[in-house]
Short mmCIF file of C-alpha atoms in Angstrom, two decimals:
data_model
loop_
_atom_site.label_atom_id
_atom_site.label_comp_id
_atom_site.label_asym_id
_atom_site.label_seq_id
_atom_site.Cartn_x
_atom_site.Cartn_y
_atom_site.Cartn_z
CA UNK J 1 21.48 10.16 -14.92
CA UNK J 2 17.68 9.94 -14.69
CA UNK J 3 17.56 7.54 -17.65
CA UNK J 4 20.17 5.33 -15.95
CA UNK J 5 18.16 5.23 -12.75
CA UNK J 6 14.97 4.44 -14.65
CA UNK J 7 16.82 1.53 -16.27
CA UNK J 8 17.76 0.24 -12.81
CA UNK J 9 14.16 0.59 -11.65
CA UNK J 10 12.97 -1.30 -14.73
CA UNK J 11 15.38 -4.16 -14.00
CA UNK J 12 14.23 -4.28 -10.39
CA UNK J 13 10.58 -4.35 -11.48
CA UNK J 14 11.39 -7.18 -13.89
CA UNK J 15 13.03 -9.07 -11.03
CA UNK J 16 9.83 -8.69 -9.00
CA UNK J 17 7.79 -10.19 -11.86
CA UNK J 18 10.20 -13.12 -12.25
CA UNK J 19 10.17 -13.79 -8.50
CA UNK J 20 6.37 -13.70 -8.38
CA UNK J 21 6.00 -16.12 -11.29
CA UNK J 22 8.51 -18.53 -9.73
CA UNK J 23 6.71 -18.39 -6.39
CA UNK J 24 3.36 -19.03 -8.08
CA UNK J 25 4.86 -22.06 -9.84
CA UNK J 26 6.42 -23.70 -6.77
CA UNK J 27 4.14 -22.78 -3.85
CA UNK J 28 1.19 -24.84 -2.73
CA UNK J 29 -2.32 -23.33 -2.50
CA UNK J 30 -2.02 -22.19 1.12
CA UNK J 31 1.44 -20.67 0.68
CA UNK J 32 0.34 -19.02 -2.58
CA UNK J 33 -2.64 -17.53 -0.69
CA UNK J 34 -0.29 -15.94 1.85
CA UNK J 35 2.11 -14.73 -0.86
CA UNK J 36 -0.77 -13.23 -2.86
CA UNK J 37 -2.10 -11.44 0.24
CA UNK J 38 1.40 -10.06 0.83
CA UNK J 39 1.64 -8.83 -2.77
CA UNK J 40 -1.79 -7.18 -2.50
CA UNK J 41 -0.91 -5.29 0.67
CA UNK J 42 2.50 -4.38 -0.78
CA UNK J 43 0.65 -2.87 -3.75
CA UNK J 44 -1.53 -0.87 -1.37
CA UNK J 45 1.65 0.03 0.52
CA UNK J 46 3.02 1.70 -2.60
CA UNK J 47 0.18 4.21 -2.38
CA UNK J 48 0.80 4.89 1.33
CA UNK J 49 4.53 5.12 0.72
CA UNK J 50 3.96 7.88 -1.81
CA UNK J 51 1.72 9.78 0.57
CA UNK J 52 3.57 9.22 3.86
CA UNK J 53 7.09 8.95 2.46
CA UNK J 54 7.01 11.73 -0.11
CA UNK J 55 4.71 14.33 1.49
CA UNK J 56 4.74 13.35 5.18
CA UNK J 57 0.94 13.15 5.34
CA UNK J 58 -0.29 10.28 7.53
CA UNK J 59 -3.66 8.96 6.38
CA UNK J 60 -5.70 6.45 8.35
CA UNK J 61 -8.55 6.68 5.88
CA UNK J 62 -7.12 4.94 2.83
CA UNK J 63 -9.19 1.90 3.72
CA UNK J 64 -12.03 3.71 1.92
CA UNK J 65 -10.16 3.24 -1.38
CA UNK J 66 -9.54 -0.40 -0.50
CA UNK J 67 -13.31 -0.83 -0.14
CA UNK J 68 -14.07 1.06 -3.35
CA UNK J 69 -11.76 -1.22 -5.31
CA UNK J 70 -13.11 -4.41 -3.75
CA UNK J 71 -16.82 -3.62 -4.06
CA UNK J 72 -16.36 -2.02 -7.47
CA UNK J 73 -14.71 -5.18 -8.79
CA UNK J 74 -17.32 -7.45 -7.19
CA UNK J 75 -20.29 -5.55 -8.62
CA UNK J 76 -19.00 -4.55 -12.04
CA UNK J 77 -17.65 -8.01 -12.94
CA UNK J 78 -21.18 -9.33 -12.50
CA UNK J 79 -21.89 -7.74 -15.89
CA UNK J 80 -18.74 -9.32 -17.33
CA UNK J 81 -16.83 -6.04 -17.85
CA UNK J 82 -13.34 -6.45 -16.42
CA UNK J 83 -12.12 -3.12 -17.82
CA UNK J 84 -14.97 -1.20 -16.20
CA UNK J 85 -14.40 -3.09 -12.95
CA UNK J 86 -10.98 -1.42 -12.76
CA UNK J 87 -11.55 1.93 -14.45
CA UNK J 88 -14.75 2.96 -12.64
CA UNK J 89 -13.46 2.30 -9.08
CA UNK J 90 -10.24 4.17 -9.88
CA UNK J 91 -12.27 7.12 -11.16
CA UNK J 92 -14.48 7.07 -8.06
CA UNK J 93 -11.41 6.91 -5.80
CA UNK J 94 -9.82 9.90 -7.53
CA UNK J 95 -12.97 11.95 -6.95
CA UNK J 96 -13.25 10.82 -3.32
CA UNK J 97 -9.55 11.58 -2.76
CA UNK J 98 -9.99 15.08 -4.16
CA UNK J 99 -12.99 15.70 -1.89
CA UNK J 100 -11.09 14.45 1.18
CA UNK J 101 -8.16 16.77 0.51
CA UNK J 102 -10.43 19.76 -0.12
CA UNK J 103 -12.26 19.06 3.15
CA UNK J 104 -9.00 18.68 5.11
CA UNK J 105 -7.15 21.51 3.37
CA UNK J 106 -6.89 23.63 6.52
CA UNK J 107 -5.62 20.85 8.82
CA UNK J 108 -2.22 19.22 9.01
CA UNK J 109 -0.10 16.96 11.19
CA UNK J 110 -1.98 14.97 13.81
CA UNK J 111 -5.24 16.73 12.98
CA UNK J 112 -5.01 15.49 9.39
CA UNK J 113 -4.48 11.93 10.64
CA UNK J 114 -7.44 12.14 13.02
CA UNK J 115 -9.66 13.55 10.27
CA UNK J 116 -8.76 10.75 7.87
CA UNK J 117 -9.33 8.25 10.69
CA UNK J 118 -12.87 9.58 11.04
CA UNK J 119 -13.34 9.23 7.28
CA UNK J 120 -12.17 5.62 7.46
CA UNK J 121 -14.63 4.86 10.24
CA UNK J 122 -17.44 6.53 8.32
CA UNK J 123 -16.62 4.39 5.28
CA UNK J 124 -17.19 1.24 7.37
CA UNK J 125 -20.59 2.56 8.42
CA UNK J 126 -21.40 3.34 4.79
CA UNK J 127 -20.43 -0.20 3.72
CA UNK J 128 -22.64 -1.67 6.42
CA UNK J 129 -25.69 0.39 5.52
CA UNK J 130 -25.51 0.71 1.70
CA UNK J 131 -27.11 -2.72 1.30
CA UNK J 132 -28.22 -1.98 -2.28
CA UNK J 133 -24.54 -1.89 -3.27
CA UNK J 134 -22.59 -3.84 -0.67
CA UNK J 135 -25.21 -6.32 0.56
CA UNK J 136 -24.52 -5.07 4.08
CA UNK J 137 -23.21 -7.49 6.69
CA UNK J 138 -23.92 -10.46 4.39
CA UNK J 139 -21.25 -9.25 1.96
CA UNK J 140 -20.71 -10.42 -1.61
CA UNK J 141 -19.41 -13.86 -2.56
CA UNK J 142 -18.57 -15.77 -5.75
CA UNK J 143 -16.32 -13.01 -7.09
CA UNK J 144 -14.68 -13.44 -10.50
CA UNK J 145 -10.89 -13.76 -10.89
CA UNK J 146 -8.66 -12.64 -13.73
CA UNK J 147 -7.50 -15.77 -15.55
CA UNK J 148 -3.82 -16.49 -16.14
CA UNK J 149 -2.77 -19.39 -18.41
CA UNK J 150 -1.03 -22.27 -16.56
CA UNK J 151 -2.12 -20.97 -13.14
CA UNK J 152 -5.25 -21.37 -11.04
CA UNK J 153 -6.64 -20.37 -7.68
CA UNK J 154 -4.47 -18.15 -5.45
CA UNK J 155 -1.54 -18.53 -7.87
CA UNK J 156 -3.52 -16.58 -10.48
CA UNK J 157 -4.03 -13.67 -8.11
CA UNK J 158 -0.39 -13.85 -7.04
CA UNK J 159 0.79 -13.49 -10.64
CA UNK J 160 -1.63 -10.70 -11.62
CA UNK J 161 -1.17 -8.69 -8.42
CA UNK J 162 2.59 -9.24 -8.59
CA UNK J 163 2.81 -7.87 -12.13
CA UNK J 164 0.77 -4.80 -11.16
CA UNK J 165 2.95 -4.41 -8.05
CA UNK J 166 6.06 -4.37 -10.26
CA UNK J 167 4.54 -1.66 -12.47
CA UNK J 168 3.51 0.38 -9.41
CA UNK J 169 7.00 -0.05 -7.94
CA UNK J 170 8.57 1.26 -11.15
CA UNK J 171 6.24 4.27 -11.39
CA UNK J 172 6.68 5.08 -7.68
CA UNK J 173 10.47 5.01 -8.06
CA UNK J 174 10.38 7.22 -11.16
CA UNK J 175 8.02 9.64 -9.42
CA UNK J 176 10.62 10.36 -6.74
CA UNK J 177 13.11 11.44 -9.42
CA UNK J 178 10.58 13.69 -11.19
CA UNK J 179 9.95 17.42 -10.57
CA UNK J 180 6.62 16.49 -8.95
CA UNK J 181 8.41 14.06 -6.63
CA UNK J 182 10.92 16.76 -5.69
CA UNK J 183 8.04 19.12 -4.90
CA UNK J 184 6.43 16.45 -2.71
CA UNK J 185 9.65 15.88 -0.78
CA UNK J 186 10.09 19.63 -0.29
CA UNK J 187 6.62 19.93 1.25
CA UNK J 188 7.46 17.03 3.57
CA UNK J 189 10.67 18.45 4.97
CA UNK J 190 10.16 22.23 4.80
CA UNK J 191 6.78 23.73 3.93
CA UNK J 192 7.91 27.39 4.19
CA UNK J 193 10.85 26.68 1.90
CA UNK J 194 8.52 24.99 -0.60
CA UNK J 195 6.23 28.01 -0.57
CA UNK J 196 9.19 30.33 -1.00
CA UNK J 197 10.22 28.35 -4.08
CA UNK J 198 6.75 28.85 -5.55
CA UNK J 199 5.47 25.34 -4.83
CA UNK J 200 1.72 25.17 -4.26
CA UNK J 201 1.56 22.98 -1.15
CA UNK J 202 -2.19 22.45 -1.47
CA UNK J 203 -1.88 21.37 -5.10
CA UNK J 204 1.02 19.02 -4.37
CA UNK J 205 -0.86 17.39 -1.50
CA UNK J 206 -3.98 17.06 -3.62
CA UNK J 207 -1.99 15.38 -6.39
CA UNK J 208 -0.17 13.07 -3.97
CA UNK J 209 -3.38 12.02 -2.24
CA UNK J 210 -5.07 11.28 -5.56
CA UNK J 211 -2.08 9.32 -6.88
CA UNK J 212 -1.81 7.33 -3.65
CA UNK J 213 -5.46 6.28 -3.89
CA UNK J 214 -4.94 4.39 -7.18
CA UNK J 215 -2.69 1.50 -6.00
CA UNK J 216 -4.88 1.02 -2.92
CA UNK J 217 -8.00 0.82 -5.10
CA UNK J 218 -6.44 -1.74 -7.43
CA UNK J 219 -5.23 -3.72 -4.40
CA UNK J 220 -8.82 -3.83 -3.14
CA UNK J 221 -9.90 -5.38 -6.45
CA UNK J 222 -7.24 -8.09 -6.08
CA UNK J 223 -8.28 -8.73 -2.48
CA UNK J 224 -11.84 -9.42 -3.64
CA UNK J 225 -10.51 -11.88 -6.25
CA UNK J 226 -8.29 -13.67 -3.75
CA UNK J 227 -10.80 -14.34 -0.97
CA UNK J 228 -13.89 -14.64 -3.24
CA UNK J 229 -15.84 -12.73 -0.60
CA UNK J 230 -15.93 -9.18 0.73
CA UNK J 231 -17.73 -7.81 3.75
CA UNK J 232 -17.52 -4.88 6.19
CA UNK J 233 -15.12 -6.71 8.53
CA UNK J 234 -12.38 -6.60 5.90
CA UNK J 235 -12.28 -2.79 5.96
CA UNK J 236 -12.04 -2.22 9.70
CA UNK J 237 -9.65 -0.15 11.80
CA UNK J 238 -7.20 -3.07 11.78
CA UNK J 239 -6.92 -2.81 7.99
CA UNK J 240 -6.23 0.93 8.25
CA UNK J 241 -3.45 0.22 10.74
CA UNK J 242 -1.97 -2.49 8.53
CA UNK J 243 -1.86 -0.16 5.52
CA UNK J 244 -0.09 2.67 7.33
CA UNK J 245 2.19 0.25 9.19
CA UNK J 246 3.54 -1.15 5.91
CA UNK J 247 4.93 2.24 4.87
CA UNK J 248 6.28 3.13 8.31
CA UNK J 249 7.87 -0.24 9.12
CA UNK J 250 9.30 -0.60 5.61
CA UNK J 251 10.87 2.86 5.75
CA UNK J 252 8.97 5.96 4.67
CA UNK J 253 10.01 7.13 1.21
CA UNK J 254 12.33 4.18 0.51
CA UNK J 255 11.35 2.67 -2.82
CA UNK J 256 11.54 -0.90 -1.47
CA UNK J 257 9.56 -0.08 1.68
CA UNK J 258 6.21 -1.66 0.62
CA UNK J 259 7.75 -5.11 0.08
CA UNK J 260 9.54 -5.78 3.40
CA UNK J 261 6.82 -3.79 5.17
CA UNK J 262 4.15 -6.13 3.78
CA UNK J 263 6.21 -9.17 4.74
CA UNK J 264 6.38 -7.98 8.37
CA UNK J 265 2.75 -6.84 8.55
CA UNK J 266 1.07 -9.61 6.54
CA UNK J 267 3.32 -12.64 6.13
CA UNK J 268 4.64 -12.93 9.68
CA UNK J 269 1.20 -12.77 11.35
CA UNK J 270 -0.08 -15.39 8.90
CA UNK J 271 2.81 -17.69 9.79
CA UNK J 272 2.04 -17.07 13.46
CA UNK J 273 -1.69 -17.66 13.08
CA UNK J 274 -2.01 -19.42 16.50
CA UNK J 275 -1.32 -15.95 17.95
CA UNK J 276 -3.93 -14.26 15.74
CA UNK J 277 -5.75 -12.81 18.76
CA UNK J 278 -2.65 -10.73 19.50
CA UNK J 279 -2.29 -9.33 15.98
CA UNK J 280 -3.05 -5.73 16.98
CA UNK J 281 -0.61 -6.05 19.86
CA UNK J 282 2.03 -7.18 17.37
CA UNK J 283 1.38 -4.13 15.16
CA UNK J 284 1.46 -1.79 18.13
CA UNK J 285 4.70 -3.17 19.58
CA UNK J 286 6.35 -3.19 16.15
CA UNK J 287 5.34 0.41 15.39
CA UNK J 288 6.52 1.54 18.82
CA UNK J 289 9.87 -0.23 18.33
CA UNK J 290 10.31 1.36 14.91
CA UNK J 291 9.43 4.81 16.21
CA UNK J 292 11.89 4.53 19.13
CA UNK J 293 14.84 2.67 17.63
CA UNK J 294 14.38 2.55 13.83
CA UNK J 295 12.86 5.86 12.67
CA UNK J 296 13.76 5.00 9.07
CA UNK J 297 12.21 1.54 9.32
CA UNK J 298 13.78 -1.50 7.73
CA UNK J 299 15.63 0.84 5.38
CA UNK J 300 17.79 1.73 8.37
CA UNK J 301 18.73 -1.93 8.87
CA UNK J 302 19.56 -2.39 5.17
CA UNK J 303 21.68 0.78 5.13
CA UNK J 304 23.55 -0.31 8.26
CA UNK J 305 24.17 -3.81 6.86
CA UNK J 306 25.38 -2.42 3.53
CA UNK J 307 27.75 -0.07 5.37
CA UNK J 308 29.16 -2.90 7.45
CA UNK J 309 29.73 -5.07 4.37
CA UNK J 310 31.46 -2.17 2.62
CA UNK J 311 33.67 -1.59 5.65
CA UNK J 312 34.62 -5.26 5.95
CA UNK J 313 35.46 -5.45 2.26
CA UNK J 314 37.72 -2.45 2.59
CA UNK J 315 39.80 -4.00 5.38
CA UNK J 316 43.09 -5.64 4.40
CA UNK J 317 43.23 -9.44 4.72
#
C-alpha cells in the first residue's frame, strides 16, 4: 500500500515539474517573476506544512531560515561555489533550529508561537546590524542565478525552484506515511497518548522543526536569485505572516496545501498590486475567514467539491 501511494506521489511530483516547465516556456518575464515567487513561497510552505500540519506547532520565526538561505547564497556564490552556497546555509539552519527547539522545550501552544515570533524579530535586528555579513540596510545586489539551458531571467528561477518544490512535495508526502510522520501526527492530536505509546514528544518536535527549516532555507536561496537583491525589509513580520498563512490557508497537513496556499498568499496580491497598501489587511481577513468558516483551509473546499461531484455522478439520469 505504501509503495502504491509513493508511486502516486511520484506521478504528482512529475506533474508539478511538467507544469512548471510549460509555464516557464509560455509566460512573459513579468508573469514568470510572479510564478517563480509563488513557487518559492510554496517551497517554504512545505516546511511550515510539516511543522504546523504534522505536529501542530505554530512558528512565526521561520523567517530566520529564509534569511539564512538568502544571505548564505548571496555570500557563498561570490566565491563561485554553488554547492557550498546550498550546503552551508542548510547546515547552519539545522543548528539554529535545534537551538530554538532546545530553548523553547518547556513552552507550547500560544507561548511557543510568541517565543518564535520574538526570535523572528531578533533575526531582523541581527540582519540589520551584522554589516560584515549582510551589508546592513544597503543589502546585497548582483546575486548569481543557477543557469538552466533554454531559459533565462525569472524563467530560470521558476524551473529550478519548481523542480526542488516537486522533490520537497514528494518527500513531504512520503514523510506523512512513515513511522516518523505517524509519530508527528500523534503529538499533534494527543500528546498524552503519544507519551503513553512511548513516543518522545521532545525528540519528535526537534526532528520536525529541523526538517521544516530545510525547505525554507532553500527557498531563501531561490528568493535571492530571483530578485537579485536582498535586504532586511524582505525578512520582516509580513514575511513571517505570509509563510504561516500559506500552510493555514492551504489546509494544515494536506499534502497539496503549500501550492494553493501560495497562490492565495502570493499570486493574488501580486495581481492586485494597486491594493498593495492593504496587503496585511488581506492576510488578516483571509486568516480570520479560514479560522471561522474553513478550519481545514482550501482542503475543505476541495473535499466538499469532490463529495458533491461523487454524489451527482451517483444519481440516476
